[in-house]
Short mmCIF file of C-alpha atoms and ligand atoms in Angstrom, two decimals:
data_model
loop_
_atom_site.label_atom_id
_atom_site.label_comp_id
_atom_site.label_asym_id
_atom_site.label_seq_id
_atom_site.Cartn_x
_atom_site.Cartn_y
_atom_site.Cartn_z
CA UNK M 1 -57.01 181.08 82.29
CA UNK M 2 -56.69 182.11 79.11
CA UNK M 3 -58.37 179.59 76.49
CA UNK M 4 -54.89 179.78 73.82
CA UNK M 5 -53.48 176.42 73.88
CA UNK M 6 -49.70 176.72 74.74
CA UNK M 7 -46.73 174.41 72.72
CA UNK M 8 -45.99 171.33 73.72
CA UNK M 9 -42.47 172.07 75.64
CA UNK M 10 -44.83 174.22 77.68
CA UNK M 11 -47.31 171.64 78.08
CA UNK M 12 -44.78 169.06 78.91
CA UNK M 13 -43.30 170.99 81.98
CA UNK M 14 -46.85 172.61 83.05
CA UNK M 15 -49.42 171.00 82.29
CA UNK M 16 -51.88 174.04 81.83
CA UNK M 17 -49.78 176.27 83.41
CA UNK M 18 -51.29 178.26 86.40
CA UNK M 19 -50.55 180.32 89.20
CA UNK M 20 -49.53 178.92 91.67
CA UNK M 21 -49.95 179.74 95.70
CA UNK M 22 -48.03 181.08 98.11
CA UNK M 23 -45.14 178.13 99.68
CA UNK M 24 -46.71 175.71 97.38
CA UNK M 25 -43.47 173.26 95.87
CA UNK M 26 -42.46 173.99 92.59
CA UNK M 27 -41.66 170.69 91.76
CA UNK M 28 -44.65 168.76 92.16
CA UNK M 29 -45.04 166.63 95.37
CA UNK M 30 -45.09 162.52 95.52
CA UNK M 31 -47.83 161.33 97.21
CA UNK M 32 -46.75 157.71 97.63
CA UNK M 33 -49.50 156.56 99.56
CA UNK M 34 -51.85 153.50 98.19
CA UNK M 35 -54.82 155.18 100.13
CA UNK M 36 -56.02 158.24 101.31
CA UNK M 37 -58.19 159.58 104.25
CA UNK M 38 -61.91 159.27 103.96
CA UNK M 39 -64.30 162.02 105.39
CA UNK M 40 -66.84 160.34 107.28
CA UNK M 41 -70.49 159.93 105.92
CA UNK M 42 -68.86 160.81 102.61
CA UNK M 43 -70.38 159.05 99.54
CA UNK M 44 -67.67 160.65 96.95
CA UNK M 45 -65.60 158.20 95.55
CA UNK M 46 -62.80 156.80 97.73
CA UNK M 47 -59.19 157.52 97.11
CA UNK M 48 -57.27 154.57 96.12
CA UNK M 49 -53.98 154.26 94.54
CA UNK M 50 -55.24 151.15 92.50
CA UNK M 51 -58.48 153.72 91.27
CA UNK M 52 -55.85 156.09 89.46
CA UNK M 53 -57.02 158.73 91.02
CA UNK M 54 -54.04 159.35 93.32
CA UNK M 55 -53.48 162.86 92.44
CA UNK M 56 -50.10 161.94 90.95
CA UNK M 57 -51.36 159.66 88.43
CA UNK M 58 -54.64 161.99 87.64
CA UNK M 59 -52.47 165.78 86.77
CA UNK M 60 -50.01 163.37 84.73
CA UNK M 61 -52.62 161.62 82.60
CA UNK M 62 -54.26 165.21 82.43
CA UNK M 63 -51.04 167.03 80.99
CA UNK M 64 -50.33 163.48 78.47
CA UNK M 65 -54.05 164.06 77.46
CA UNK M 66 -52.99 167.49 76.20
CA UNK M 67 -49.98 166.43 74.85
CA UNK M 68 -52.19 164.23 72.64
CA UNK M 69 -54.78 166.86 72.10
CA UNK M 70 -56.96 163.93 73.61
CA UNK M 71 -59.88 164.52 75.57
CA UNK M 72 -58.58 162.56 78.47
CA UNK M 73 -56.29 159.80 79.48
CA UNK M 74 -54.66 157.35 82.01
CA UNK M 75 -52.09 155.57 82.97
CA UNK M 76 -51.28 151.99 83.73
CA UNK M 77 -49.25 149.65 84.98
CA UNK M 78 -47.32 149.13 81.18
CA UNK M 79 -47.32 150.05 77.58
CA UNK M 80 -48.14 146.29 77.31
CA UNK M 81 -51.18 146.77 79.73
CA UNK M 82 -51.89 150.19 77.69
CA UNK M 83 -52.34 147.88 74.99
CA UNK M 84 -54.26 144.94 76.45
CA UNK M 85 -56.84 147.63 78.50
CA UNK M 86 -57.75 149.87 75.25
CA UNK M 87 -58.49 147.08 73.11
CA UNK M 88 -60.31 145.39 75.48
CA UNK M 89 -62.27 148.42 76.14
CA UNK M 90 -63.93 148.70 72.40
CA UNK M 91 -63.78 144.23 71.75
CA UNK M 92 -66.48 141.59 73.33
CA UNK M 93 -66.11 138.20 72.52
CA UNK M 94 -67.11 137.33 68.96
CA UNK M 95 -65.77 140.33 67.81
CA UNK M 96 -62.94 140.83 65.07
CA UNK M 97 -60.10 142.68 65.00
CA UNK M 98 -58.25 144.13 61.98
CA UNK M 99 -54.62 144.43 63.14
CA UNK M 100 -51.28 145.45 61.05
CA UNK M 101 -48.87 142.79 60.59
CA UNK M 102 -46.20 145.36 61.11
CA UNK M 103 -46.20 145.52 65.29
CA UNK M 104 -44.76 144.53 68.62
CA UNK M 105 -43.95 141.39 68.75
CA UNK M 106 -45.57 141.32 72.36
CA UNK M 107 -48.71 142.96 71.35
CA UNK M 108 -48.78 139.80 68.84
CA UNK M 109 -48.37 137.23 71.39
CA UNK M 110 -51.57 138.94 73.02
CA UNK M 111 -53.47 138.90 69.92
CA UNK M 112 -52.42 135.14 69.30
CA UNK M 113 -52.55 133.48 72.25
CA UNK M 114 -55.19 135.97 75.11
CA UNK M 115 -57.01 137.27 72.20
CA UNK M 116 -57.55 134.33 71.12
CA UNK M 117 -58.72 132.16 74.17
CA UNK M 118 -61.43 134.56 74.65
CA UNK M 119 -62.80 134.73 71.60
CA UNK M 120 -61.62 137.62 69.87
CA UNK M 121 -60.46 136.98 66.05
CA UNK M 122 -58.12 139.15 64.77
CA UNK M 123 -56.99 139.30 60.87
CA UNK M 124 -53.53 140.98 60.06
CA UNK M 125 -52.91 142.59 56.57
CA UNK M 126 -49.88 144.34 55.39
CA UNK M 127 -51.05 148.06 56.10
CA UNK M 128 -49.62 149.87 52.72
CA UNK M 129 -52.19 147.77 51.00
CA UNK M 130 -55.48 149.61 51.55
CA UNK M 131 -57.08 147.28 49.18
CA UNK M 132 -56.45 144.68 52.33
CA UNK M 133 -57.63 146.74 55.14
CA UNK M 134 -60.72 147.32 53.36
CA UNK M 135 -61.16 143.37 52.08
CA UNK M 136 -60.46 142.21 55.67
CA UNK M 137 -63.38 144.10 57.18
CA UNK M 138 -66.43 141.44 58.76
CA UNK M 139 -69.47 142.51 59.95
CA UNK M 140 -68.06 141.42 62.73
CA UNK M 141 -64.89 144.13 62.97
CA UNK M 142 -64.99 146.49 65.80
CA UNK M 143 -61.88 147.84 65.79
CA UNK M 144 -58.29 148.34 63.68
CA UNK M 145 -55.09 148.33 65.07
CA UNK M 146 -51.59 150.12 63.59
CA UNK M 147 -48.24 150.70 64.99
CA UNK M 148 -46.40 153.63 63.48
CA UNK M 149 -43.55 154.15 63.36
CA UNK M 150 -42.71 150.52 63.05
CA UNK M 151 -40.79 148.32 65.13
CA UNK M 152 -37.66 147.94 63.99
CA UNK M 153 -37.20 148.99 60.67
CA UNK M 154 -39.27 152.37 61.16
CA UNK M 155 -41.97 151.81 58.72
CA UNK M 156 -44.11 155.00 58.49
CA UNK M 157 -47.65 153.79 58.21
CA UNK M 158 -50.59 156.29 56.68
CA UNK M 159 -53.59 156.64 58.65
CA UNK M 160 -55.86 157.83 55.74
CA UNK M 161 -56.97 154.57 54.78
CA UNK M 162 -57.59 152.97 57.88
CA UNK M 163 -59.08 156.24 59.36
CA UNK M 164 -61.78 156.22 56.40
CA UNK M 165 -62.95 152.68 57.22
CA UNK M 166 -63.36 153.77 60.39
CA UNK M 167 -65.66 156.52 59.95
CA UNK M 168 -67.57 154.84 56.88
CA UNK M 169 -68.08 151.19 59.00
CA UNK M 170 -68.25 152.68 62.79
CA UNK M 171 -64.96 151.10 64.22
CA UNK M 172 -62.88 152.31 66.28
CA UNK M 173 -58.88 153.32 65.29
CA UNK M 174 -56.19 152.24 67.50
CA UNK M 175 -52.94 153.35 67.27
CA UNK M 176 -49.84 152.50 68.69
CA UNK M 177 -46.97 155.48 68.84
CA UNK M 178 -44.60 154.41 71.10
CA UNK M 179 -42.09 155.34 68.73
CA UNK M 180 -43.05 158.51 67.95
CA UNK M 181 -44.33 160.33 71.28
CA UNK M 182 -46.73 162.73 70.96
CA UNK M 183 -43.71 165.94 69.88
CA UNK M 184 -43.02 163.90 66.66
CA UNK M 185 -46.27 162.18 66.01
CA UNK M 186 -49.76 163.09 67.18
CA UNK M 187 -52.67 160.15 65.47
CA UNK M 188 -55.42 161.74 66.97
CA UNK M 189 -54.66 164.67 64.41
CA UNK M 190 -55.14 162.00 61.83
CA UNK M 191 -58.25 160.15 62.47
CA UNK M 192 -57.16 157.11 65.27
CA UNK M 193 -59.45 157.42 67.52
CA UNK M 194 -56.96 155.92 70.25
CA UNK M 195 -53.41 156.63 71.60
CA UNK M 196 -51.61 153.97 73.08
CA UNK M 197 -48.35 154.41 74.16
CA UNK M 198 -45.65 152.79 76.19
CA UNK M 199 -44.24 155.46 78.98
CA UNK M 200 -41.57 153.02 79.28
CA UNK M 201 -40.04 154.56 76.34
CA UNK M 202 -39.71 158.30 75.15
CA UNK M 203 -42.47 159.67 77.59
CA UNK M 204 -40.55 158.54 80.57
CA UNK M 205 -37.07 158.16 78.77
CA UNK M 206 -34.69 157.50 81.42
CA UNK M 207 -34.43 153.81 81.21
CA UNK M 208 -35.75 153.57 84.81
CA UNK M 209 -39.72 153.44 84.64
CA UNK M 210 -42.10 150.74 83.12
CA UNK M 211 -45.83 152.30 82.22
CA UNK M 212 -47.78 153.02 79.61
CA UNK M 213 -50.71 155.25 78.60
CA UNK M 214 -53.99 155.43 76.32
CA UNK M 215 -55.88 158.59 75.27
CA UNK M 216 -59.00 159.28 73.51
CA UNK M 217 -62.26 160.30 74.63
CA UNK M 218 -64.19 160.30 77.63
CA UNK M 219 -66.00 157.76 77.60
CA UNK M 220 -62.84 155.20 76.15
CA UNK M 221 -60.67 156.05 78.98
CA UNK M 222 -63.32 155.34 81.54
CA UNK M 223 -63.74 152.16 80.15
CA UNK M 224 -60.45 151.72 80.40
CA UNK M 225 -60.12 153.05 84.20
CA UNK M 226 -62.65 150.38 85.22
CA UNK M 227 -60.80 147.37 83.46
CA UNK M 228 -57.92 148.64 85.12
CA UNK M 229 -59.14 149.09 88.52
CA UNK M 230 -60.50 145.52 88.17
CA UNK M 231 -57.75 143.89 86.41
CA UNK M 232 -55.49 145.22 88.88
CA UNK M 233 -53.29 147.33 86.21
CA UNK M 234 -52.89 150.98 88.07
CA UNK M 235 -49.07 152.25 87.65
CA UNK M 236 -47.73 152.68 90.81
CA UNK M 237 -47.68 156.63 92.26
CA UNK M 238 -43.80 156.64 92.01
CA UNK M 239 -43.71 155.63 88.79
CA UNK M 240 -46.80 157.99 87.91
CA UNK M 241 -44.35 160.72 89.21
CA UNK M 242 -41.02 159.75 87.32
CA UNK M 243 -43.04 159.52 84.11
CA UNK M 244 -43.71 163.18 84.94
CA UNK M 245 -40.17 164.25 85.50
CA UNK M 246 -39.55 162.56 82.39
CA UNK M 247 -42.12 163.98 80.80
CA UNK M 248 -40.71 167.95 81.57
CA UNK M 249 -37.67 166.94 79.49
CA UNK M 250 -39.91 165.57 76.58
CA UNK M 251 -39.77 168.22 73.60
CA UNK M 252 -35.57 168.92 73.77
CA UNK M 253 -35.28 165.09 74.81
CA UNK M 254 -36.97 164.26 71.13
CA UNK M 255 -35.03 166.97 69.42
CA UNK M 256 -31.99 165.62 70.27
CA UNK M 257 -32.91 162.03 69.45
CA UNK M 258 -34.50 163.42 66.30
CA UNK M 259 -31.08 165.39 65.20
CA UNK M 260 -28.91 162.24 67.01
CA UNK M 261 -30.59 159.75 65.05
CA UNK M 262 -30.36 161.48 61.86
CA UNK M 263 -26.78 162.67 62.21
CA UNK M 264 -25.75 158.82 62.77
CA UNK M 265 -28.04 157.31 59.84
CA UNK M 266 -26.61 159.61 57.53
CA UNK M 267 -23.31 158.75 58.91
CA UNK M 268 -24.22 155.04 59.08
CA UNK M 269 -25.45 154.92 54.91
CA UNK M 270 -21.61 155.99 54.09
CA UNK M 271 -19.98 152.90 55.84
CA UNK M 272 -19.04 150.01 53.78
CA UNK M 273 -19.64 147.32 56.36
CA UNK M 274 -23.22 148.33 56.38
CA UNK M 275 -24.88 147.03 53.86
CA UNK M 276 -28.66 149.19 54.72
CA UNK M 277 -29.97 151.94 56.96
CA UNK M 278 -33.62 151.84 57.91
CA UNK M 279 -34.47 155.33 58.68
CA UNK M 280 -37.40 157.37 57.71
CA UNK M 281 -35.78 161.26 57.83
CA UNK M 282 -33.52 158.99 54.54
CA UNK M 283 -34.36 159.50 51.39
CA UNK M 284 -33.65 155.89 50.75
CA UNK M 285 -36.65 154.75 53.19
CA UNK M 286 -39.68 153.64 51.63
CA UNK M 287 -41.87 155.88 53.43
CA UNK M 288 -39.38 159.04 53.48
CA UNK M 289 -42.06 161.41 51.44
CA UNK M 290 -44.99 160.51 53.96
CA UNK M 291 -42.80 160.61 57.37
CA UNK M 292 -41.44 163.88 55.91
CA UNK M 293 -45.63 165.12 55.43
CA UNK M 294 -46.91 163.06 59.19
CA UNK M 295 -43.99 163.58 61.53
CA UNK M 296 -42.49 166.39 63.36
CA UNK M 297 -39.52 164.43 63.47
CA UNK M 298 -37.72 161.34 62.57
CA UNK M 299 -37.32 159.99 66.07
CA UNK M 300 -33.90 158.15 67.10
CA UNK M 301 -34.60 154.85 65.98
CA UNK M 302 -32.21 153.56 63.14
CA UNK M 303 -31.94 150.02 62.10
CA UNK M 304 -28.87 148.76 60.37
CA UNK M 305 -28.18 145.68 58.27
CA UNK M 306 -24.48 144.69 58.86
CA UNK M 307 -22.13 142.99 55.83
CA UNK M 308 -21.72 139.62 57.10
CA UNK M 309 -24.63 138.78 59.16
CA UNK M 310 -25.00 137.39 62.07
CA UNK M 311 -20.74 136.82 63.26
CA UNK M 312 -20.52 140.56 62.24
CA UNK M 313 -23.27 141.92 64.28
CA UNK M 314 -22.58 139.95 67.00
CA UNK M 315 -18.80 140.88 66.38
CA UNK M 316 -19.43 144.12 66.56
CA UNK M 317 -21.82 144.39 69.18
CA UNK M 318 -18.78 142.91 71.38
CA UNK M 319 -16.56 145.57 70.32
CA UNK M 320 -19.13 148.38 71.73
CA UNK M 321 -17.79 150.36 74.74
CA UNK M 322 -20.15 153.33 74.93
CA UNK M 323 -23.63 151.76 73.37
CA UNK M 324 -25.27 149.73 75.91
CA UNK M 325 -26.50 146.26 74.83
CA UNK M 326 -29.81 145.98 75.89
CA UNK M 327 -33.35 145.93 74.63
CA UNK M 328 -35.73 148.60 74.78
CA UNK M 329 -35.39 151.95 73.60
CA UNK M 330 -35.22 155.71 74.09
CA UNK M 331 -33.22 156.18 76.89
CA UNK M 332 -30.73 159.02 77.64
CA UNK M 333 -28.03 156.76 77.18
CA UNK M 334 -27.52 154.85 73.29
CA UNK M 335 -28.95 151.32 73.56
CA UNK M 336 -28.84 148.63 70.42
CA UNK M 337 -30.03 144.96 70.45
CA UNK M 338 -30.62 142.30 67.67
CA UNK M 339 -34.49 142.02 66.94
CA UNK M 340 -33.66 138.25 66.16
CA UNK M 341 -33.03 137.62 69.94
CA UNK M 342 -35.63 140.06 71.05
CA UNK M 343 -38.86 141.30 69.59
CA UNK M 344 -38.66 138.37 66.79
CA UNK M 345 -37.53 135.72 68.88
CA UNK M 346 -39.12 132.87 67.76
CA UNK M 347 -39.15 133.31 64.03
CA UNK M 348 -36.95 131.69 61.34
CA UNK M 349 -34.43 133.21 59.90
CA UNK M 350 -36.52 133.19 56.61
CA UNK M 351 -39.53 134.51 58.21
CA UNK M 352 -37.76 137.63 59.46
CA UNK M 353 -36.25 138.23 56.36
CA UNK M 354 -39.98 138.42 54.92
CA UNK M 355 -40.02 140.78 57.23
CA UNK M 356 -37.20 143.04 56.48
CA UNK M 357 -34.56 141.80 58.82
CA UNK M 358 -31.82 139.37 57.17
CA UNK M 359 -29.58 137.76 59.94
CA UNK M 360 -27.06 140.71 60.94
CA UNK M 361 -30.06 143.46 61.66
CA UNK M 362 -29.37 145.26 64.29
CA UNK M 363 -31.41 147.89 66.29
CA UNK M 364 -30.09 150.93 67.70
CA UNK M 365 -31.64 153.13 69.74
CA UNK M 366 -29.84 156.87 69.84
CA UNK M 367 -30.17 158.48 72.97
CA UNK M 368 -28.71 162.07 73.88
CA UNK M 369 -25.20 161.70 74.21
CA UNK M 370 -23.03 163.45 71.73
CA UNK M 371 -23.56 162.41 68.31
CA UNK M 372 -19.74 162.03 67.20
CA UNK M 373 -19.43 159.40 69.98
CA UNK M 374 -21.94 157.70 69.09
CA UNK M 375 -20.77 157.40 65.55
CA UNK M 376 -17.18 156.73 66.87
CA UNK M 377 -17.80 154.24 69.04
CA UNK M 378 -19.81 152.63 65.90
CA UNK M 379 -16.68 153.04 63.58
CA UNK M 380 -14.26 151.44 65.97
CA UNK M 381 -16.44 148.51 66.19
CA UNK M 382 -17.23 147.80 63.19
CA UNK M 383 -13.99 147.32 62.28
CA UNK M 384 -10.92 149.19 60.59
CA UNK M 385 -12.32 152.30 58.88
CA UNK M 386 -16.04 151.26 59.62
CA UNK M 387 -15.38 148.11 56.65
CA UNK M 388 -16.71 145.78 59.39
CA UNK M 389 -13.50 143.49 59.30
CA UNK M 390 -11.87 141.98 61.83
C1 PLP P 1 -44.61 149.36 70.18
C2 PLP P 1 -44.66 148.96 71.19
N1 PLP P 1 -45.49 148.84 71.95
C3 PLP P 1 -45.43 148.74 73.08
C4 PLP P 1 -44.36 147.91 73.71
C5 PLP P 1 -44.80 147.35 75.28
O1 PLP P 1 -44.31 148.16 76.12
P1 PLP P 1 -43.65 147.86 77.74
O2 PLP P 1 -42.81 147.26 77.38
O3 PLP P 1 -43.83 148.95 78.60
O4 PLP P 1 -45.05 146.91 78.36
C6 PLP P 1 -42.98 147.82 73.38
C7 PLP P 1 -42.05 147.46 74.02
O5 PLP P 1 -41.16 147.66 73.58
C8 PLP P 1 -43.03 148.53 72.35
O6 PLP P 1 -42.15 148.80 71.06
#
């Protein structure tokens, strides 16, 4: 086999391309089996799908490792499972974690409730403040965690400071890059040790699977695998097969998500009923320059602040005909939600505003539809001439 690295589109389709045996299936076989026949007397590891060694699970993990440029990878039952197991692989009770404050609500809940319960202390910092990262490191600190691009204001975090600290103090830097996918951003190329992704989103991309993945060194993945077995977090073979099916079109889907995101964001920025657009591809975004440098695409996620607050948001959402009002993101269909009722539920209106989420903020996941249809639906829902009026 040639040692040449293949491009991301080829890798997402073939993994490492190889000559296929005559009469072998072109599409990967789905081995929907919990267990496999054992040779009598064999002392080799048994094949059992909870162990993550079903060939469907193994092939998917190899392909994802190639896409991230990682030594190894593993798929588990959800994005939350991936975050929990990756962090538990590097942290012990008594250890300290420094985390960006700009993270998914479910991850924060994991830290505030479960990690607190097992004696893992978490300090939250504002990730664009290098001094805060440095000041927060203690003797017991073992790991740094951040998410980029962030949900839902699409801040793009510079990995430089965290990566430098990780090297200096021998810490593990873990990055949740769900909103980018390895097509748009590969954290390991920027000094991260571990990548976490909710495969529920772009990797699968069809709104029909819950799954997560972790990529990093072989020893890290081995530890995640050990935890996955005992905590019962393996991905079901059918889910793994569906993620692989989604992965094969990842590169072309991301190209369309990226272009639809940009087209919709540029249109939205001109609408009188929309007071602010959060999209890293727009020069008005606070991280535009960094995003242009480190991302290969700006993604399909757009944050919109509507004139008229909650009432305007609800009125607009009720009028939509094409864009689906649902949580989650990254499907073929455009999805829209109000973070105040989903990822940021439980925070007061003031606390949300401090995070850059005023009332009237809606999060749009641009799907793969024709961009003019997404725009036409938004325009009619916003009211006459897109002015946000009744
Ligand atoms: C950035 C991010 N990380 C992790 C998760 C959790 O993923 P899952 O729902 O697959 O557990 C989500 C879910 O929305 C997310 O947005």
